PDB file of C-alpha atoms in Angstrom:
ATOM      1  CA  MET A1414     -16.664  -3.422  21.592  1.00  0.00           C
ATOM      2  CA  SER A1415     -19.716  -5.185  20.202  1.00  0.00           C
ATOM      3  CA  ILE A1416     -21.647  -8.163  21.565  1.00  0.00           C
ATOM      4  CA  ARG A1417     -22.174 -10.873  18.962  1.00  0.00           C
ATOM      5  CA  PRO A1418     -25.845 -11.359  18.037  1.00  0.00           C
ATOM      6  CA  ILE A1419     -27.330 -14.804  18.627  1.00  0.00           C
ATOM      7  CA  LEU A1420     -28.355 -16.106  15.206  1.00  0.00           C
ATOM      8  CA  GLU A1421     -29.748 -19.372  16.486  1.00  0.00           C
ATOM      9  CA  THR A1422     -30.124 -21.491  19.597  1.00  0.00           C
ATOM     10  CA  ARG A1423     -30.940 -25.145  19.080  1.00  0.00           C
ATOM     11  CA  ALA A1424     -30.787 -28.432  20.912  1.00  0.00           C
ATOM     12  CA  ALA A1425     -28.495 -31.185  19.645  1.00  0.00           C
ATOM     13  CA  THR A1426     -30.535 -33.989  18.082  1.00  0.00           C
ATOM     14  CA  PRO A1427     -30.162 -37.716  18.823  1.00  0.00           C
ATOM     15  CA  THR A1428     -28.693 -39.754  15.994  1.00  0.00           C
ATOM     16  CA  MET A1429     -26.655 -42.886  15.395  1.00  0.00           C
ATOM     17  CA  GLU A1430     -23.276 -43.270  13.720  1.00  0.00           C
ATOM     18  CA  GLY A1431     -20.576 -45.878  13.174  1.00  0.00           C
ATOM     19  CA  ALA A1432     -21.672 -49.378  14.101  1.00  0.00           C
ATOM     20  CA  GLY A1433     -24.568 -48.154  16.210  1.00  0.00           C
ATOM     21  CA  VAL A1434     -23.111 -45.476  18.494  1.00  0.00           C
ATOM     22  CA  LYS A1435     -25.855 -43.315  19.992  1.00  0.00           C
ATOM     23  CA  LEU A1436     -24.899 -39.645  20.091  1.00  0.00           C
ATOM     24  CA  HIS A1437     -26.285 -36.115  19.780  1.00  0.00           C
ATOM     25  CA  ARG A1438     -25.485 -33.948  16.737  1.00  0.00           C
ATOM     26  CA  ALA A1439     -25.400 -30.173  17.191  1.00  0.00           C
ATOM     27  CA  PHE A1440     -24.879 -29.518  13.470  1.00  0.00           C
ATOM     28  CA  GLY A1441     -23.754 -31.332  10.346  1.00  0.00           C
ATOM     29  CA  PHE A1442     -24.852 -32.418   6.857  1.00  0.00           C
ATOM     30  CA  GLN A1443     -26.841 -29.206   6.431  1.00  0.00           C
ATOM     31  CA  ASP A1444     -25.740 -25.815   5.103  1.00  0.00           C
ATOM     32  CA  PRO A1445     -21.904 -25.882   5.283  1.00  0.00           C
ATOM     33  CA  SER A1446     -21.714 -22.090   5.042  1.00  0.00           C
ATOM     34  CA  GLU A1447     -23.465 -21.580   8.414  1.00  0.00           C
ATOM     35  CA  LEU A1448     -20.406 -22.256  10.528  1.00  0.00           C
ATOM     36  CA  ASP A1449     -17.695 -22.336   7.845  1.00  0.00           C
ATOM     37  CA  PRO A1450     -14.941 -23.579   8.362  1.00  0.00           C
ATOM     38  CA  PHE A1451     -16.679 -26.121  10.623  1.00  0.00           C
ATOM     39  CA  LEU A1452     -18.821 -28.836   9.101  1.00  0.00           C
ATOM     40  CA  LEU A1453     -20.105 -31.059  11.895  1.00  0.00           C
ATOM     41  CA  PHE A1454     -20.169 -31.324  15.687  1.00  0.00           C
ATOM     42  CA  ASP A1455     -21.130 -34.452  17.640  1.00  0.00           C
ATOM     43  CA  ASP A1456     -21.516 -34.995  21.387  1.00  0.00           C
ATOM     44  CA  PHE A1457     -21.022 -38.695  22.123  1.00  0.00           C
ATOM     45  CA  ARG A1458     -22.117 -39.248  25.711  1.00  0.00           C
ATOM     46  CA  ASN A1459     -23.467 -42.483  27.124  1.00  0.00           C
ATOM     47  CA  GLU A1460     -23.844 -44.255  30.443  1.00  0.00           C
ATOM     48  CA  HIS A1461     -24.470 -47.687  28.916  1.00  0.00           C
ATOM     49  CA  PRO A1462     -21.698 -49.573  27.074  1.00  0.00           C
ATOM     50  CA  GLN A1463     -24.173 -51.176  24.659  1.00  0.00           C
ATOM     51  CA  ASP A1464     -24.851 -47.695  23.275  1.00  0.00           C
ATOM     52  CA  TYR A1465     -21.253 -47.082  22.184  1.00  0.00           C
ATOM     53  CA  MET A1466     -19.095 -50.232  22.450  1.00  0.00           C
ATOM     54  CA  ARG A1467     -19.375 -51.168  18.753  1.00  0.00           C
ATOM     55  CA  GLY A1468     -17.652 -47.880  17.982  1.00  0.00           C
ATOM     56  CA  PHE A1469     -16.645 -46.461  14.626  1.00  0.00           C
ATOM     57  CA  PRO A1470     -15.037 -49.275  12.564  1.00  0.00           C
ATOM     58  CA  TRP A1471     -12.754 -48.641   9.573  1.00  0.00           C
ATOM     59  CA  HIS A1472     -13.919 -45.711   7.448  1.00  0.00           C
ATOM     60  CA  PRO A1473     -12.289 -43.164   5.104  1.00  0.00           C
ATOM     61  CA  HIS A1474     -11.721 -39.415   5.391  1.00  0.00           C
ATOM     62  CA  ARG A1475     -10.440 -36.969   2.797  1.00  0.00           C
ATOM     63  CA  GLY A1476     -10.368 -33.172   2.580  1.00  0.00           C
ATOM     64  CA  ILE A1477     -11.121 -32.456   6.258  1.00  0.00           C
ATOM     65  CA  GLU A1478      -9.719 -32.394   9.780  1.00  0.00           C
ATOM     66  CA  THR A1479     -11.361 -34.235  12.686  1.00  0.00           C
ATOM     67  CA  ILE A1480     -10.945 -32.984  16.233  1.00  0.00           C
ATOM     68  CA  THR A1481     -11.723 -35.452  19.027  1.00  0.00           C
ATOM     69  CA  TYR A1482     -11.874 -34.236  22.644  1.00  0.00           C
ATOM     70  CA  VAL A1483     -12.439 -36.879  25.325  1.00  0.00           C
ATOM     71  CA  LEU A1484     -13.903 -35.982  28.725  1.00  0.00           C
ATOM     72  CA  SER A1485     -14.394 -39.424  30.247  1.00  0.00           C
ATOM     73  CA  GLY A1486     -13.593 -42.969  29.177  1.00  0.00           C
ATOM     74  CA  THR A1487     -11.083 -43.677  26.403  1.00  0.00           C
ATOM     75  CA  VAL A1488     -10.983 -43.884  22.601  1.00  0.00           C
ATOM     76  CA  GLU A1489      -8.611 -46.325  20.925  1.00  0.00           C
ATOM     77  CA  HIS A1490      -7.671 -45.386  17.377  1.00  0.00           C
ATOM     78  CA  ALA A1491      -5.802 -47.031  14.506  1.00  0.00           C
ATOM     79  CA  ASP A1492      -5.262 -46.030  10.883  1.00  0.00           C
ATOM     80  CA  SER A1493      -4.095 -47.219   7.485  1.00  0.00           C
ATOM     81  CA  LEU A1494      -0.669 -45.630   7.999  1.00  0.00           C
ATOM     82  CA  GLY A1495       0.047 -47.856  10.974  1.00  0.00           C
ATOM     83  CA  ASN A1496      -0.620 -45.290  13.707  1.00  0.00           C
ATOM     84  CA  THR A1497      -2.281 -46.524  16.918  1.00  0.00           C
ATOM     85  CA  GLY A1498      -3.016 -44.951  20.260  1.00  0.00           C
ATOM     86  CA  THR A1499      -5.469 -44.300  23.048  1.00  0.00           C
ATOM     87  CA  LEU A1500      -7.078 -41.006  24.017  1.00  0.00           C
ATOM     88  CA  GLY A1501      -7.913 -40.680  27.719  1.00  0.00           C
ATOM     89  CA  ALA A1502      -9.927 -38.194  29.765  1.00  0.00           C
ATOM     90  CA  GLY A1503      -8.955 -34.633  28.858  1.00  0.00           C
ATOM     91  CA  ASP A1504      -6.923 -35.667  25.801  1.00  0.00           C
ATOM     92  CA  VAL A1505      -7.341 -34.236  22.299  1.00  0.00           C
ATOM     93  CA  GLN A1506      -6.579 -35.634  18.867  1.00  0.00           C
ATOM     94  CA  TRP A1507      -6.452 -33.360  15.826  1.00  0.00           C
ATOM     95  CA  MET A1508      -6.323 -35.486  12.672  1.00  0.00           C
ATOM     96  CA  THR A1509      -5.677 -33.857   9.323  1.00  0.00           C
ATOM     97  CA  ALA A1510      -7.032 -36.375   6.798  1.00  0.00           C
ATOM     98  CA  GLY A1511      -5.722 -34.435   3.797  1.00  0.00           C
ATOM     99  CA  SER A1512      -5.376 -36.661   0.729  1.00  0.00           C
ATOM    100  CA  GLY A1513      -6.959 -39.591   2.494  1.00  0.00           C
ATOM    101  CA  ILE A1514      -6.810 -41.944   5.420  1.00  0.00           C
ATOM    102  CA  LEU A1515      -8.688 -44.997   6.654  1.00  0.00           C
ATOM    103  CA  HIS A1516      -9.106 -45.205  10.416  1.00  0.00           C
ATOM    104  CA  GLN A1517     -11.201 -46.589  13.225  1.00  0.00           C
ATOM    105  CA  GLU A1518     -12.167 -45.217  16.627  1.00  0.00           C
ATOM    106  CA  MET A1519     -13.329 -47.540  19.398  1.00  0.00           C
ATOM    107  CA  PRO A1520     -14.667 -45.935  22.601  1.00  0.00           C
ATOM    108  CA  GLU A1521     -14.532 -47.542  26.034  1.00  0.00           C
ATOM    109  CA  GLY A1522     -16.216 -46.313  29.211  1.00  0.00           C
ATOM    110  CA  ASN A1523     -14.605 -45.410  32.514  1.00  0.00           C
ATOM    111  CA  THR A1524     -14.906 -47.570  35.636  1.00  0.00           C
ATOM    112  CA  THR A1525     -18.628 -46.783  35.899  1.00  0.00           C
ATOM    113  CA  GLY A1526     -19.233 -47.360  32.179  1.00  0.00           C
ATOM    114  CA  GLN A1527     -19.549 -43.688  31.258  1.00  0.00           C
ATOM    115  CA  MET A1528     -18.177 -42.435  27.930  1.00  0.00           C
ATOM    116  CA  HIS A1529     -18.184 -38.763  26.958  1.00  0.00           C
ATOM    117  CA  GLY A1530     -16.430 -36.810  24.244  1.00  0.00           C
ATOM    118  CA  PHE A1531     -16.889 -34.523  21.271  1.00  0.00           C
ATOM    119  CA  GLN A1532     -15.926 -34.662  17.622  1.00  0.00           C
ATOM    120  CA  LEU A1533     -15.685 -31.570  15.437  1.00  0.00           C
ATOM    121  CA  TRP A1534     -15.048 -31.619  11.692  1.00  0.00           C
ATOM    122  CA  GLY A1535     -13.102 -28.734  10.167  1.00  0.00           C
ATOM    123  CA  ASN A1536     -12.955 -28.158   6.434  1.00  0.00           C
ATOM    124  CA  LEU A1537      -9.665 -27.799   4.547  1.00  0.00           C
ATOM    125  CA  PRO A1538      -9.130 -25.158   1.837  1.00  0.00           C
ATOM    126  CA  ALA A1539      -8.618 -26.374  -1.739  1.00  0.00           C
ATOM    127  CA  SER A1540      -4.876 -25.788  -1.441  1.00  0.00           C
ATOM    128  CA  GLN A1541      -4.643 -28.309   1.419  1.00  0.00           C
ATOM    129  CA  LYS A1542      -7.235 -30.922   0.451  1.00  0.00           C
ATOM    130  CA  MET A1543      -4.595 -33.327  -0.848  1.00  0.00           C
ATOM    131  CA  THR A1544      -1.798 -32.745   1.674  1.00  0.00           C
ATOM    132  CA  ALA A1545      -0.246 -35.698   3.515  1.00  0.00           C
ATOM    133  CA  PRO A1546      -2.285 -36.874   6.514  1.00  0.00           C
ATOM    134  CA  ARG A1547      -0.982 -36.098   9.990  1.00  0.00           C
ATOM    135  CA  TYR A1548      -1.957 -36.456  13.636  1.00  0.00           C
ATOM    136  CA  GLN A1549      -1.530 -34.263  16.667  1.00  0.00           C
ATOM    137  CA  ASP A1550      -2.218 -36.285  19.817  1.00  0.00           C
ATOM    138  CA  VAL A1551      -2.266 -34.041  22.881  1.00  0.00           C
ATOM    139  CA  GLU A1552      -2.381 -35.341  26.442  1.00  0.00           C
ATOM    140  CA  SER A1553      -4.532 -33.569  29.002  1.00  0.00           C
ATOM    141  CA  ARG A1554      -1.495 -32.407  31.008  1.00  0.00           C
ATOM    142  CA  GLU A1555      -0.216 -30.502  27.953  1.00  0.00           C
ATOM    143  CA  ILE A1556      -3.338 -28.342  27.684  1.00  0.00           C
ATOM    144  CA  PRO A1557      -2.946 -25.051  29.592  1.00  0.00           C
ATOM    145  CA  GLU A1558      -5.704 -24.017  31.983  1.00  0.00           C
ATOM    146  CA  VAL A1559      -6.250 -20.450  33.145  1.00  0.00           C
ATOM    147  CA  ILE A1560      -8.203 -19.668  36.330  1.00  0.00           C
ATOM    148  CA  ASP A1561      -9.554 -16.139  36.776  1.00  0.00           C
ATOM    149  CA  ASP A1562     -10.132 -14.408  40.123  1.00  0.00           C
ATOM    150  CA  ASP A1563     -13.875 -15.127  39.990  1.00  0.00           C
ATOM    151  CA  GLY A1564     -13.298 -18.870  39.570  1.00  0.00           C
ATOM    152  CA  THR A1565     -13.795 -18.995  35.798  1.00  0.00           C
ATOM    153  CA  ARG A1566     -11.664 -21.767  34.263  1.00  0.00           C
ATOM    154  CA  VAL A1567     -10.591 -21.930  30.628  1.00  0.00           C
ATOM    155  CA  ARG A1568      -8.751 -24.852  29.021  1.00  0.00           C
ATOM    156  CA  VAL A1569      -6.980 -23.492  25.920  1.00  0.00           C
ATOM    157  CA  ILE A1570      -6.967 -26.372  23.446  1.00  0.00           C
ATOM    158  CA  VAL A1571      -6.214 -24.381  20.298  1.00  0.00           C
ATOM    159  CA  GLY A1572      -5.345 -20.733  19.755  1.00  0.00           C
ATOM    160  CA  GLU A1573      -4.382 -17.984  22.185  1.00  0.00           C
ATOM    161  CA  PHE A1574      -6.432 -16.846  25.158  1.00  0.00           C
ATOM    162  CA  TRP A1575      -5.669 -14.907  28.353  1.00  0.00           C
ATOM    163  CA  GLY A1576      -1.951 -15.127  27.672  1.00  0.00           C
ATOM    164  CA  LYS A1577      -1.869 -18.883  27.068  1.00  0.00           C
ATOM    165  CA  THR A1578      -1.437 -20.743  23.777  1.00  0.00           C
ATOM    166  CA  GLY A1579      -2.966 -24.140  23.103  1.00  0.00           C
ATOM    167  CA  PRO A1580      -0.665 -27.021  22.101  1.00  0.00           C
ATOM    168  CA  VAL A1581      -2.341 -27.820  18.750  1.00  0.00           C
ATOM    169  CA  ASP A1582      -0.856 -25.800  15.882  1.00  0.00           C
ATOM    170  CA  GLY A1583      -0.622 -25.483  12.112  1.00  0.00           C
ATOM    171  CA  ILE A1584      -4.389 -25.750  11.558  1.00  0.00           C
ATOM    172  CA  ALA A1585      -5.811 -24.348   8.329  1.00  0.00           C
ATOM    173  CA  ALA A1586      -8.741 -22.465   9.891  1.00  0.00           C
ATOM    174  CA  ASP A1587      -6.525 -20.878  12.577  1.00  0.00           C
ATOM    175  CA  PRO A1588      -9.208 -21.785  15.113  1.00  0.00           C
ATOM    176  CA  GLN A1589      -9.743 -21.039  18.763  1.00  0.00           C
ATOM    177  CA  TYR A1590     -11.100 -23.976  20.803  1.00  0.00           C
ATOM    178  CA  LEU A1591     -11.827 -23.261  24.479  1.00  0.00           C
ATOM    179  CA  ASP A1592     -13.371 -25.389  27.237  1.00  0.00           C
ATOM    180  CA  ILE A1593     -14.887 -22.846  29.650  1.00  0.00           C
ATOM    181  CA  SER A1594     -16.349 -23.295  33.142  1.00  0.00           C
ATOM    182  CA  VAL A1595     -18.081 -20.310  34.771  1.00  0.00           C
ATOM    183  CA  PRO A1596     -19.179 -20.555  38.435  1.00  0.00           C
ATOM    184  CA  ALA A1597     -22.792 -20.091  39.541  1.00  0.00           C
ATOM    185  CA  GLY A1598     -24.109 -16.566  39.107  1.00  0.00           C
ATOM    186  CA  VAL A1599     -20.929 -15.170  37.525  1.00  0.00           C
ATOM    187  CA  LYS A1600     -21.228 -12.977  34.437  1.00  0.00           C
ATOM    188  CA  LYS A1601     -18.277 -13.120  32.070  1.00  0.00           C
ATOM    189  CA  THR A1602     -17.267 -11.607  28.736  1.00  0.00           C
ATOM    190  CA  PHE A1603     -14.952 -13.412  26.302  1.00  0.00           C
ATOM    191  CA  LYS A1604     -13.234 -11.725  23.372  1.00  0.00           C
ATOM    192  CA  ILE A1605     -13.399 -13.317  19.901  1.00  0.00           C
ATOM    193  CA  ASP A1606     -11.802 -12.100  16.691  1.00  0.00           C
ATOM    194  CA  THR A1607     -14.484 -10.209  14.757  1.00  0.00           C
ATOM    195  CA  TYR A1608     -13.845 -12.040  11.500  1.00  0.00           C
ATOM    196  CA  ARG A1609     -14.236 -15.580  12.845  1.00  0.00           C
ATOM    197  CA  ARG A1610     -17.384 -17.656  12.735  1.00  0.00           C
ATOM    198  CA  ALA A1611     -18.211 -18.714  16.277  1.00  0.00           C
ATOM    199  CA  PHE A1612     -20.450 -21.011  18.269  1.00  0.00           C
ATOM    200  CA  ALA A1613     -20.868 -22.140  21.872  1.00  0.00           C
ATOM    201  CA  TYR A1614     -21.975 -25.593  22.985  1.00  0.00           C
ATOM    202  CA  VAL A1615     -23.302 -25.990  26.536  1.00  0.00           C
ATOM    203  CA  PHE A1616     -22.758 -29.433  28.052  1.00  0.00           C
ATOM    204  CA  GLU A1617     -23.026 -28.903  31.815  1.00  0.00           C
ATOM    205  CA  GLY A1618     -25.293 -26.608  33.807  1.00  0.00           C
ATOM    206  CA  ALA A1619     -27.005 -23.676  32.107  1.00  0.00           C
ATOM    207  CA  ALA A1620     -26.390 -20.031  31.223  1.00  0.00           C
ATOM    208  CA  ALA A1621     -27.870 -17.043  29.442  1.00  0.00           C
ATOM    209  CA  PHE A1622     -25.930 -15.480  26.577  1.00  0.00           C
ATOM    210  CA  ALA A1623     -26.318 -11.757  25.868  1.00  0.00           C
ATOM    211  CA  ASP A1624     -27.789 -10.921  22.462  1.00  0.00           C
ATOM    212  CA  ALA A1625     -26.756  -7.815  20.519  1.00  0.00           C
ATOM    213  CA  SER A1626     -30.314  -7.503  19.166  1.00  0.00           C
ATOM    214  CA  GLN A1627     -31.214  -5.917  22.508  1.00  0.00           C
ATOM    215  CA  PRO A1628     -29.154  -2.770  23.080  1.00  0.00           C
ATOM    216  CA  THR A1629     -27.771  -3.632  26.513  1.00  0.00           C
ATOM    217  CA  GLY A1630     -28.204  -7.391  26.193  1.00  0.00           C
ATOM    218  CA  VAL A1631     -30.832  -9.448  27.964  1.00  0.00           C
ATOM    219  CA  LEU A1632     -28.477 -10.131  30.854  1.00  0.00           C
ATOM    220  CA  LEU A1633     -27.817  -6.485  31.585  1.00  0.00           C
ATOM    221  CA  GLU A1634     -31.493  -5.505  31.347  1.00  0.00           C
ATOM    222  CA  LYS A1635     -32.462  -8.148  33.864  1.00  0.00           C
ATOM    223  CA  GLU A1636     -29.604  -7.161  36.132  1.00  0.00           C
ATOM    224  CA  VAL A1637     -30.663  -3.499  36.077  1.00  0.00           C
ATOM    225  CA  ALA A1638     -34.262  -4.473  36.752  1.00  0.00           C
ATOM    226  CA  GLY A1639     -33.158  -6.544  39.732  1.00  0.00           C
ATOM    227  CA  GLN A1640     -34.691  -9.695  38.308  1.00  0.00           C
ATOM    228  CA  GLU A1641     -33.186 -13.135  38.566  1.00  0.00           C
ATOM    229  CA  LEU A1642     -32.691 -15.143  35.426  1.00  0.00           C
ATOM    230  CA  ASN A1643     -35.091 -18.044  35.163  1.00  0.00           C
ATOM    231  CA  ILE A1644     -34.593 -21.271  33.285  1.00  0.00           C
ATOM    232  CA  ARG A1645     -36.465 -19.958  30.223  1.00  0.00           C
ATOM    233  CA  ASP A1646     -33.729 -17.382  29.688  1.00  0.00           C
ATOM    234  CA  MET A1647     -31.029 -20.017  29.712  1.00  0.00           C
ATOM    235  CA  SER A1648     -29.370 -22.432  27.365  1.00  0.00           C
ATOM    236  CA  GLY A1649     -28.918 -25.776  29.085  1.00  0.00           C
ATOM    237  CA  ASP A1650     -27.242 -29.107  28.463  1.00  0.00           C
ATOM    238  CA  ARG A1651     -26.630 -30.090  24.810  1.00  0.00           C
ATOM    239  CA  THR A1652     -27.495 -26.637  23.422  1.00  0.00           C
ATOM    240  CA  LEU A1653     -25.767 -24.996  20.455  1.00  0.00           C
ATOM    241  CA  ILE A1654     -25.606 -21.190  20.274  1.00  0.00           C
ATOM    242  CA  ARG A1655     -24.597 -19.838  16.872  1.00  0.00           C
ATOM    243  CA  PHE A1656     -23.292 -16.264  16.896  1.00  0.00           C
ATOM    244  CA  GLY A1657     -23.176 -13.519  14.294  1.00  0.00           C
ATOM    245  CA  THR A1658     -20.417 -10.935  13.835  1.00  0.00           C
ATOM    246  CA  GLY A1659     -18.940  -9.060  16.780  1.00  0.00           C
ATOM    247  CA  ASP A1660     -15.917  -9.145  19.026  1.00  0.00           C
ATOM    248  CA  GLU A1661     -17.245 -10.476  22.324  1.00  0.00           C
ATOM    249  CA  VAL A1662     -19.570 -13.007  23.889  1.00  0.00           C
ATOM    250  CA  THR A1663     -21.130 -12.332  27.298  1.00  0.00           C
ATOM    251  CA  VAL A1664     -22.512 -15.146  29.430  1.00  0.00           C
ATOM    252  CA  GLN A1665     -24.331 -15.242  32.760  1.00  0.00           C
ATOM    253  CA  ALA A1666     -23.956 -18.600  34.507  1.00  0.00           C
ATOM    254  CA  GLY A1667     -27.048 -20.172  36.039  1.00  0.00           C
ATOM    255  CA  PRO A1668     -27.527 -21.330  39.646  1.00  0.00           C
ATOM    256  CA  GLU A1669     -25.401 -24.450  39.092  1.00  0.00           C
ATOM    257  CA  GLY A1670     -22.749 -22.759  36.959  1.00  0.00           C
ATOM    258  CA  VAL A1671     -22.084 -23.652  33.340  1.00  0.00           C
ATOM    259  CA  ARG A1672     -19.483 -25.462  31.260  1.00  0.00           C
ATOM    260  CA  PHE A1673     -19.367 -24.944  27.528  1.00  0.00           C
ATOM    261  CA  LEU A1674     -17.109 -25.058  24.509  1.00  0.00           C
ATOM    262  CA  LEU A1675     -16.454 -21.767  22.710  1.00  0.00           C
ATOM    263  CA  ILE A1676     -15.128 -22.443  19.218  1.00  0.00           C
ATOM    264  CA  SER A1677     -14.318 -20.043  16.397  1.00  0.00           C
ATOM    265  CA  GLY A1678     -12.438 -20.150  13.112  1.00  0.00           C
ATOM    266  CA  ALA A1679     -11.717 -18.162   9.975  1.00  0.00           C
ATOM    267  CA  PRO A1680     -14.203 -18.974   7.180  1.00  0.00           C
ATOM    268  CA  ILE A1681     -12.752 -20.608   4.060  1.00  0.00           C
ATOM    269  CA  GLU A1682     -15.559 -19.431   1.730  1.00  0.00           C
ATOM    270  CA  GLU A1683     -15.019 -22.033  -0.998  1.00  0.00           C
ATOM    271  CA  PRO A1684     -17.475 -24.380  -2.734  1.00  0.00           C
ATOM    272  CA  VAL A1685     -18.242 -27.580  -0.814  1.00  0.00           C
ATOM    273  CA  ALA A1686     -18.872 -30.993  -2.402  1.00  0.00           C
ATOM    274  CA  TRP A1687     -19.697 -33.345   0.464  1.00  0.00           C
ATOM    275  CA  HIS A1688     -20.456 -37.031   0.731  1.00  0.00           C
ATOM    276  CA  GLY A1689     -20.257 -38.651   4.164  1.00  0.00           C
ATOM    277  CA  PRO A1690     -16.677 -38.411   5.515  1.00  0.00           C
ATOM    278  CA  ILE A1691     -15.260 -36.962   2.277  1.00  0.00           C
ATOM    279  CA  VAL A1692     -15.413 -33.222   1.614  1.00  0.00           C
ATOM    280  CA  MET A1693     -14.002 -31.725  -1.585  1.00  0.00           C
ATOM    281  CA  ASN A1694     -14.632 -28.571  -3.646  1.00  0.00           C
ATOM    282  CA  THR A1695     -16.235 -30.060  -6.764  1.00  0.00           C
ATOM    283  CA  GLN A1696     -18.405 -33.031  -7.706  1.00  0.00           C
ATOM    284  CA  ALA A1697     -15.630 -34.214 -10.027  1.00  0.00           C
ATOM    285  CA  GLU A1698     -13.195 -34.359  -7.080  1.00  0.00           C
ATOM    286  CA  LEU A1699     -15.795 -36.197  -5.023  1.00  0.00           C
ATOM    287  CA  GLN A1700     -16.339 -38.746  -7.792  1.00  0.00           C
ATOM    288  CA  GLN A1701     -12.573 -39.223  -8.079  1.00  0.00           C
ATOM    289  CA  ALA A1702     -12.405 -39.943  -4.356  1.00  0.00           C
ATOM    290  CA  MET A1703     -15.109 -42.601  -4.763  1.00  0.00           C
ATOM    291  CA  ARG A1704     -13.192 -44.175  -7.645  1.00  0.00           C
ATOM    292  CA  ASP A1705     -10.024 -44.139  -5.534  1.00  0.00           C
ATOM    293  CA  LEU A1706     -11.879 -45.934  -2.758  1.00  0.00           C
ATOM    294  CA  SER A1707     -13.222 -48.610  -5.072  1.00  0.00           C
ATOM    295  CA  ASN A1708      -9.948 -49.285  -6.908  1.00  0.00           C
ATOM    296  CA  GLY A1709      -7.633 -49.240  -3.910  1.00  0.00           C
ATOM    297  CA  THR A1710      -5.780 -45.980  -4.639  1.00  0.00           C
ATOM    298  CA  PHE A1711      -7.402 -43.848  -1.919  1.00  0.00           C
ATOM    299  CA  ILE A1712      -4.324 -43.768   0.333  1.00  0.00           C
ATOM    300  CA  LYS A1713      -1.786 -41.436  -1.268  1.00  0.00           C
ATOM    301  CA  ALA A1714       0.824 -41.041   1.488  1.00  0.00           C
ATOM    302  CA  ALA A1715       3.278 -43.659   2.735  1.00  0.00           C
ATOM    303  CA  HIS A1716       3.883 -44.082   6.447  1.00  0.00           C
TER     304      HIS A1716
END
């Protein structure tokens, strides 16, 4: 077994999208090979309705999949194929844009005005760029949760983990998407397929992640030395941890515990031509998509 090295730890940066939605971006619009097959990850979390209520009005997507996971509040969605619906707390939507879709997403806070969710963009291989669009809307009650003896909780959104299989299937990158809560002071190791690119995103509490660059890992060294982890050792709220190659990730939860997403997928390793919400393989394909948008032929699939 080998602990994955930590290639990078960085804080999500504030940005604005849609019609003025304030959010934090962990990665996106940079080097698409870093976390191939994933392109972008946003944490949209606000206490004030004026920071999100204008939402994400009609916009196109082609060549990608968007994964929306709502923790609190709701997101109403509609698209050019006539689909409509509402995502509530704990729900997931996996949208395969394929050949092209126009849609809108309008967030609404809970009873106290809070809105919180995540959106991840996954790339599609060339062979699936122009497939028919499809949705997988998954209600919270359909997502299996596993509770270990030490109190660790894992919601299995996609993929297999601890004997449970997530309800989302047929995804190009064959990803694993886990929502993990580890109680205060607990140290836990999670297995990940060696050949997947992987990252963690901390959004509650704090934790230290072992790094393969130190033979026994920082966590184990401190444990042997009888030292307590201090906040400088830890990754806290809105922190991305990007891992290198290995088959396990070890985490030591801080004094308030930690909740994080652990996401991995098989790299596609194809050229990327990217402009906003459209991701193709060549500039010629990208230019064709722009022409399709301007002349009204962007939508290829009938309802």
